């Protein structure tokens, strides 16, 4: 069955570079980002894993644990980690799932046979502390992902979780936000005492509230 936004992230136990991981236990009370790679010792994936490793402080600041996956065994992952350290300046500082039996790839529908019969595509799942899937995206093998964009989405998810706002196109931390259309003007006056601008009755802009 396909996974949809709001579903519970399927749980699994699988080998990784940090030993056997039970996904839900490993997540604990954190947010998580699970992302797949077509294969070990491939160039784009090497840059992606180095990038995520270098963003560790950004993920930690947001209480997000990254975890990567490819369908190769642990010993191969370990050899690749040395190459990542050498070429990207940072070894992976998060687990790499060794999904040699494709258990997790199949559970999360990460193999798209018309794209490639055996390798996983570049899937991303952002999971909240209640284990709900909050974002899914799928990139082709030849296109590396933009992890700054994923941090931006996490910022939006964490803001809109607690405030009655949504984030407009190309929003980034600190930019103005929109007031949810379900909030009446009367309630908006109370919730946003600094004020807001009504461009249309359904489009009201306000400064980013503190979380
Ligand atoms: C890569 O990670 O570099 C890659 C993997 C599969 C196809 C193309 C590129």
mmCIF file of C-alpha atoms and ligand atoms in Angstrom:
data_model
loop_
_atom_site.group_PDB
_atom_site.id
_atom_site.type_symbol
_atom_site.label_atom_id
_atom_site.label_comp_id
_atom_site.label_asym_id
_atom_site.label_seq_id
_atom_site.Cartn_x
_atom_site.Cartn_y
_atom_site.Cartn_z
ATOM 1 C CA UNK A 1 0.000 0.000 0.000
ATOM 2 C CA UNK A 2 1.326 3.448 -0.802
ATOM 3 C CA UNK A 3 2.329 5.834 1.969
ATOM 4 C CA UNK A 4 0.466 9.130 2.172
ATOM 5 C CA UNK A 5 1.016 12.324 4.148
ATOM 6 C CA UNK A 6 -0.321 11.936 7.673
ATOM 7 C CA UNK A 7 0.158 8.141 7.696
ATOM 8 C CA UNK A 8 2.248 6.568 10.429
ATOM 9 C CA UNK A 9 5.756 6.000 9.052
ATOM 10 C CA UNK A 10 6.109 2.225 8.630
ATOM 11 C CA UNK A 11 8.318 0.762 11.345
ATOM 12 C CA UNK A 12 11.167 -1.642 10.615
ATOM 13 C CA UNK A 13 14.302 -3.170 12.055
ATOM 14 C CA UNK A 14 17.297 -3.245 9.748
ATOM 15 C CA UNK A 15 21.090 -3.366 9.828
ATOM 16 C CA UNK A 16 22.988 -0.096 9.584
ATOM 17 C CA UNK A 17 26.453 1.354 10.015
ATOM 18 C CA UNK A 18 25.443 1.980 13.662
ATOM 19 C CA UNK A 19 24.196 -1.577 14.279
ATOM 20 C CA UNK A 20 20.662 -2.936 14.010
ATOM 21 C CA UNK A 21 18.134 -0.097 14.173
ATOM 22 C CA UNK A 22 14.495 -0.267 15.106
ATOM 23 C CA UNK A 23 13.246 2.825 13.323
ATOM 24 C CA UNK A 24 10.573 4.036 15.740
ATOM 25 C CA UNK A 25 12.751 3.413 18.792
ATOM 26 C CA UNK A 26 15.684 5.136 17.116
ATOM 27 C CA UNK A 27 13.533 8.174 16.285
ATOM 28 C CA UNK A 28 12.401 8.534 19.905
ATOM 29 C CA UNK A 29 10.925 12.022 20.392
ATOM 30 C CA UNK A 30 12.818 13.546 17.476
ATOM 31 C CA UNK A 31 11.798 14.488 13.983
ATOM 32 C CA UNK A 32 13.426 12.274 11.341
ATOM 33 C CA UNK A 33 14.514 12.503 7.734
ATOM 34 C CA UNK A 34 14.837 9.171 5.932
ATOM 35 C CA UNK A 35 16.415 9.391 2.482
ATOM 36 C CA UNK A 36 17.449 6.750 -0.016
ATOM 37 C CA UNK A 37 20.400 6.498 -2.397
ATOM 38 C CA UNK A 38 20.621 4.520 -5.630
ATOM 39 C CA UNK A 39 23.853 2.740 -4.620
ATOM 40 C CA UNK A 40 27.159 3.016 -2.751
ATOM 41 C CA UNK A 41 30.247 4.431 -4.487
ATOM 42 C CA UNK A 42 28.216 6.670 -6.806
ATOM 43 C CA UNK A 43 29.199 10.291 -7.328
ATOM 44 C CA UNK A 44 26.008 12.253 -6.634
ATOM 45 C CA UNK A 45 25.237 10.208 -3.508
ATOM 46 C CA UNK A 46 28.760 10.839 -2.248
ATOM 47 C CA UNK A 47 28.178 14.600 -2.392
ATOM 48 C CA UNK A 48 24.742 14.269 -0.789
ATOM 49 C CA UNK A 49 26.015 12.289 2.198
ATOM 50 C CA UNK A 50 28.889 14.735 2.728
ATOM 51 C CA UNK A 51 26.406 17.618 2.584
ATOM 52 C CA UNK A 52 24.075 16.076 5.159
ATOM 53 C CA UNK A 53 27.057 15.337 7.439
ATOM 54 C CA UNK A 54 28.183 18.967 7.238
ATOM 55 C CA UNK A 55 24.641 20.132 8.097
ATOM 56 C CA UNK A 56 24.624 18.190 11.397
ATOM 57 C CA UNK A 57 24.363 21.347 13.568
ATOM 58 C CA UNK A 58 21.387 22.547 11.490
ATOM 59 C CA UNK A 59 19.550 19.230 11.922
ATOM 60 C CA UNK A 60 20.377 19.135 15.637
ATOM 61 C CA UNK A 61 19.100 22.692 16.146
ATOM 62 C CA UNK A 62 15.754 21.558 14.732
ATOM 63 C CA UNK A 63 15.688 18.258 16.695
ATOM 64 C CA UNK A 64 15.878 16.239 13.447
ATOM 65 C CA UNK A 65 17.757 12.926 13.085
ATOM 66 C CA UNK A 66 18.925 12.075 9.552
ATOM 67 C CA UNK A 67 19.158 8.454 8.380
ATOM 68 C CA UNK A 68 20.207 7.343 4.894
ATOM 69 C CA UNK A 69 19.580 4.074 3.057
ATOM 70 C CA UNK A 70 21.005 2.178 0.158
ATOM 71 C CA UNK A 71 20.624 -1.424 -0.910
ATOM 72 C CA UNK A 72 24.236 -2.365 -0.184
ATOM 73 C CA UNK A 73 25.610 -4.225 2.853
ATOM 74 C CA UNK A 74 27.271 -2.642 5.906
ATOM 75 C CA UNK A 75 30.876 -3.465 4.905
ATOM 76 C CA UNK A 76 30.388 -1.674 1.602
ATOM 77 C CA UNK A 77 28.829 1.329 3.383
ATOM 78 C CA UNK A 78 31.886 1.488 5.653
ATOM 79 C CA UNK A 79 34.324 1.535 2.727
ATOM 80 C CA UNK A 80 32.255 4.247 1.072
ATOM 81 C CA UNK A 81 32.178 6.346 4.281
ATOM 82 C CA UNK A 82 35.983 6.602 4.080
ATOM 83 C CA UNK A 83 35.701 7.954 0.511
ATOM 84 C CA UNK A 84 33.046 10.452 1.647
ATOM 85 C CA UNK A 85 35.336 11.707 4.419
ATOM 86 C CA UNK A 86 38.239 12.000 1.979
ATOM 87 C CA UNK A 87 36.380 13.793 -0.830
ATOM 88 C CA UNK A 88 33.719 15.794 1.072
ATOM 89 C CA UNK A 89 35.669 16.641 4.216
ATOM 90 C CA UNK A 90 33.120 15.016 6.564
ATOM 91 C CA UNK A 91 32.328 11.349 7.094
ATOM 92 C CA UNK A 92 28.659 10.443 7.581
ATOM 93 C CA UNK A 93 27.787 11.230 11.219
ATOM 94 C CA UNK A 94 24.396 9.521 11.047
ATOM 95 C CA UNK A 95 23.416 5.894 10.263
ATOM 96 C CA UNK A 96 23.352 4.425 6.765
ATOM 97 C CA UNK A 97 20.808 1.625 6.554
ATOM 98 C CA UNK A 98 22.168 -1.459 4.783
ATOM 99 C CA UNK A 99 19.047 -2.581 2.966
ATOM 100 C CA UNK A 100 20.617 -5.505 1.100
ATOM 101 C CA UNK A 101 17.382 -7.532 1.285
ATOM 102 C CA UNK A 102 15.372 -4.453 0.155
ATOM 103 C CA UNK A 103 13.003 -4.796 3.109
ATOM 104 C CA UNK A 104 12.843 -1.071 3.842
ATOM 105 C CA UNK A 105 13.035 -0.006 0.188
ATOM 106 C CA UNK A 106 9.957 -2.078 -0.563
ATOM 107 C CA UNK A 107 8.128 -0.959 2.583
ATOM 108 C CA UNK A 108 8.658 2.682 1.554
ATOM 109 C CA UNK A 109 8.200 2.080 -2.211
ATOM 110 C CA UNK A 110 11.692 3.397 -2.981
ATOM 111 C CA UNK A 111 12.293 1.144 -6.001
ATOM 112 C CA UNK A 112 10.542 2.416 -9.118
ATOM 113 C CA UNK A 113 11.047 -0.388 -11.660
ATOM 114 C CA UNK A 114 10.429 1.764 -14.721
ATOM 115 C CA UNK A 115 13.245 4.062 -13.572
ATOM 116 C CA UNK A 116 15.581 1.260 -12.453
ATOM 117 C CA UNK A 117 14.808 -2.372 -11.692
ATOM 118 C CA UNK A 118 17.052 -2.732 -8.647
ATOM 119 C CA UNK A 119 18.396 0.594 -7.358
ATOM 120 C CA UNK A 120 16.337 2.888 -5.144
ATOM 121 C CA UNK A 121 15.374 6.318 -6.415
ATOM 122 C CA UNK A 122 16.147 9.395 -4.300
ATOM 123 C CA UNK A 123 13.225 9.320 -1.871
ATOM 124 C CA UNK A 124 12.856 11.590 1.151
ATOM 125 C CA UNK A 125 10.454 11.180 4.060
ATOM 126 C CA UNK A 126 10.216 13.759 6.829
ATOM 127 C CA UNK A 127 8.634 12.258 9.933
ATOM 128 C CA UNK A 128 7.381 14.150 12.986
ATOM 129 C CA UNK A 129 7.770 13.131 16.656
ATOM 130 C CA UNK A 130 4.343 11.447 16.518
ATOM 131 C CA UNK A 131 5.833 9.230 13.711
ATOM 132 C CA UNK A 132 3.561 10.774 11.078
ATOM 133 C CA UNK A 133 4.849 11.281 7.549
ATOM 134 C CA UNK A 134 4.891 15.040 6.929
ATOM 135 C CA UNK A 135 6.706 15.319 3.590
ATOM 136 C CA UNK A 136 7.584 12.946 0.769
ATOM 137 C CA UNK A 137 9.586 13.710 -2.313
ATOM 138 C CA UNK A 138 11.179 11.665 -5.051
ATOM 139 C CA UNK A 139 14.102 12.736 -7.193
ATOM 140 C CA UNK A 140 15.658 10.838 -10.092
ATOM 141 C CA UNK A 141 19.056 9.178 -9.723
ATOM 142 C CA UNK A 142 20.937 11.781 -11.736
ATOM 143 C CA UNK A 143 19.713 14.789 -9.725
ATOM 144 C CA UNK A 144 21.143 15.501 -6.282
ATOM 145 C CA UNK A 145 18.736 16.858 -3.688
ATOM 146 C CA UNK A 146 18.799 20.339 -2.187
ATOM 147 C CA UNK A 147 19.162 19.794 1.560
ATOM 148 C CA UNK A 148 18.816 23.513 2.283
ATOM 149 C CA UNK A 149 15.316 23.172 0.829
ATOM 150 C CA UNK A 150 14.608 20.271 3.163
ATOM 151 C CA UNK A 151 15.730 22.358 6.156
ATOM 152 C CA UNK A 152 13.437 25.128 4.899
ATOM 153 C CA UNK A 153 10.496 22.698 4.782
ATOM 154 C CA UNK A 154 11.306 21.502 8.311
ATOM 155 C CA UNK A 155 11.258 25.142 9.477
ATOM 156 C CA UNK A 156 7.850 25.576 7.862
ATOM 157 C CA UNK A 157 6.495 22.325 9.325
ATOM 158 C CA UNK A 158 7.703 23.223 12.809
ATOM 159 C CA UNK A 159 6.292 26.768 12.595
ATOM 160 C CA UNK A 160 2.896 25.853 11.151
ATOM 161 C CA UNK A 161 2.522 22.992 13.623
ATOM 162 C CA UNK A 162 2.098 25.453 16.499
ATOM 163 C CA UNK A 163 0.881 28.712 14.908
ATOM 164 C CA UNK A 164 -2.218 29.413 12.845
ATOM 165 C CA UNK A 165 -0.182 30.405 9.823
ATOM 166 C CA UNK A 166 1.099 28.929 6.571
ATOM 167 C CA UNK A 167 4.260 29.815 4.670
ATOM 168 C CA UNK A 168 4.037 31.344 1.184
ATOM 169 C CA UNK A 169 6.066 30.572 -1.937
ATOM 170 C CA UNK A 170 9.828 30.670 -1.407
ATOM 171 C CA UNK A 171 9.348 31.541 2.289
ATOM 172 C CA UNK A 172 12.364 31.264 4.481
ATOM 173 C CA UNK A 173 12.907 31.674 8.218
ATOM 174 C CA UNK A 174 12.053 35.257 9.258
ATOM 175 C CA UNK A 175 9.928 36.165 6.217
ATOM 176 C CA UNK A 176 6.288 37.187 6.484
ATOM 177 C CA UNK A 177 3.701 34.403 6.628
ATOM 178 C CA UNK A 178 0.025 34.069 5.745
ATOM 179 C CA UNK A 179 -2.762 33.739 8.297
ATOM 180 C CA UNK A 180 -4.781 30.547 7.860
ATOM 181 C CA UNK A 181 -8.051 31.202 6.022
ATOM 182 C CA UNK A 182 -9.876 29.313 8.814
ATOM 183 C CA UNK A 183 -8.969 32.116 11.271
ATOM 184 C CA UNK A 184 -11.625 34.864 11.428
ATOM 185 C CA UNK A 185 -10.547 38.527 11.367
ATOM 186 C CA UNK A 186 -11.777 38.811 14.949
ATOM 187 C CA UNK A 187 -9.496 35.968 16.060
ATOM 188 C CA UNK A 188 -6.631 37.242 13.890
ATOM 189 C CA UNK A 189 -6.805 40.587 15.753
ATOM 190 C CA UNK A 190 -6.182 38.721 19.000
ATOM 191 C CA UNK A 191 -3.656 36.198 17.681
ATOM 192 C CA UNK A 192 -1.542 38.729 15.781
ATOM 193 C CA UNK A 193 -1.602 41.898 17.905
ATOM 194 C CA UNK A 194 1.246 43.416 15.869
ATOM 195 C CA UNK A 195 -1.225 43.516 12.993
ATOM 196 C CA UNK A 196 -1.592 42.078 9.532
ATOM 197 C CA UNK A 197 -2.223 43.276 6.006
ATOM 198 C CA UNK A 198 -5.338 42.127 4.176
ATOM 199 C CA UNK A 199 -4.546 41.835 0.450
ATOM 200 C CA UNK A 200 -7.701 39.796 -0.123
ATOM 201 C CA UNK A 201 -10.085 38.433 2.526
ATOM 202 C CA UNK A 202 -8.346 35.051 2.083
ATOM 203 C CA UNK A 203 -4.807 36.475 1.819
ATOM 204 C CA UNK A 204 -3.652 38.158 5.022
ATOM 205 C CA UNK A 205 0.074 38.677 5.599
ATOM 206 C CA UNK A 206 1.717 39.034 8.992
ATOM 207 C CA UNK A 207 5.209 38.893 10.400
ATOM 208 C CA UNK A 208 6.500 35.487 11.453
ATOM 209 C CA UNK A 209 5.263 34.722 14.958
ATOM 210 C CA UNK A 210 7.706 33.464 17.587
ATOM 211 C CA UNK A 211 7.493 29.714 18.214
HETATM 212 C C1 LIG B 1 24.970 8.974 -8.460
HETATM 213 O O1 LIG B 1 24.688 8.867 -7.291
HETATM 214 O O2 LIG B 1 25.910 9.654 -8.819
HETATM 215 C C2 LIG B 1 24.167 8.301 -9.526
HETATM 216 C C3 LIG B 1 23.551 7.094 -9.244
HETATM 217 C C4 LIG B 1 22.828 6.469 -10.247
HETATM 218 C C5 LIG B 1 22.705 7.057 -11.492
HETATM 219 C C6 LIG B 1 23.312 8.295 -11.737
HETATM 220 C C7 LIG B 1 24.042 8.917 -10.743
#
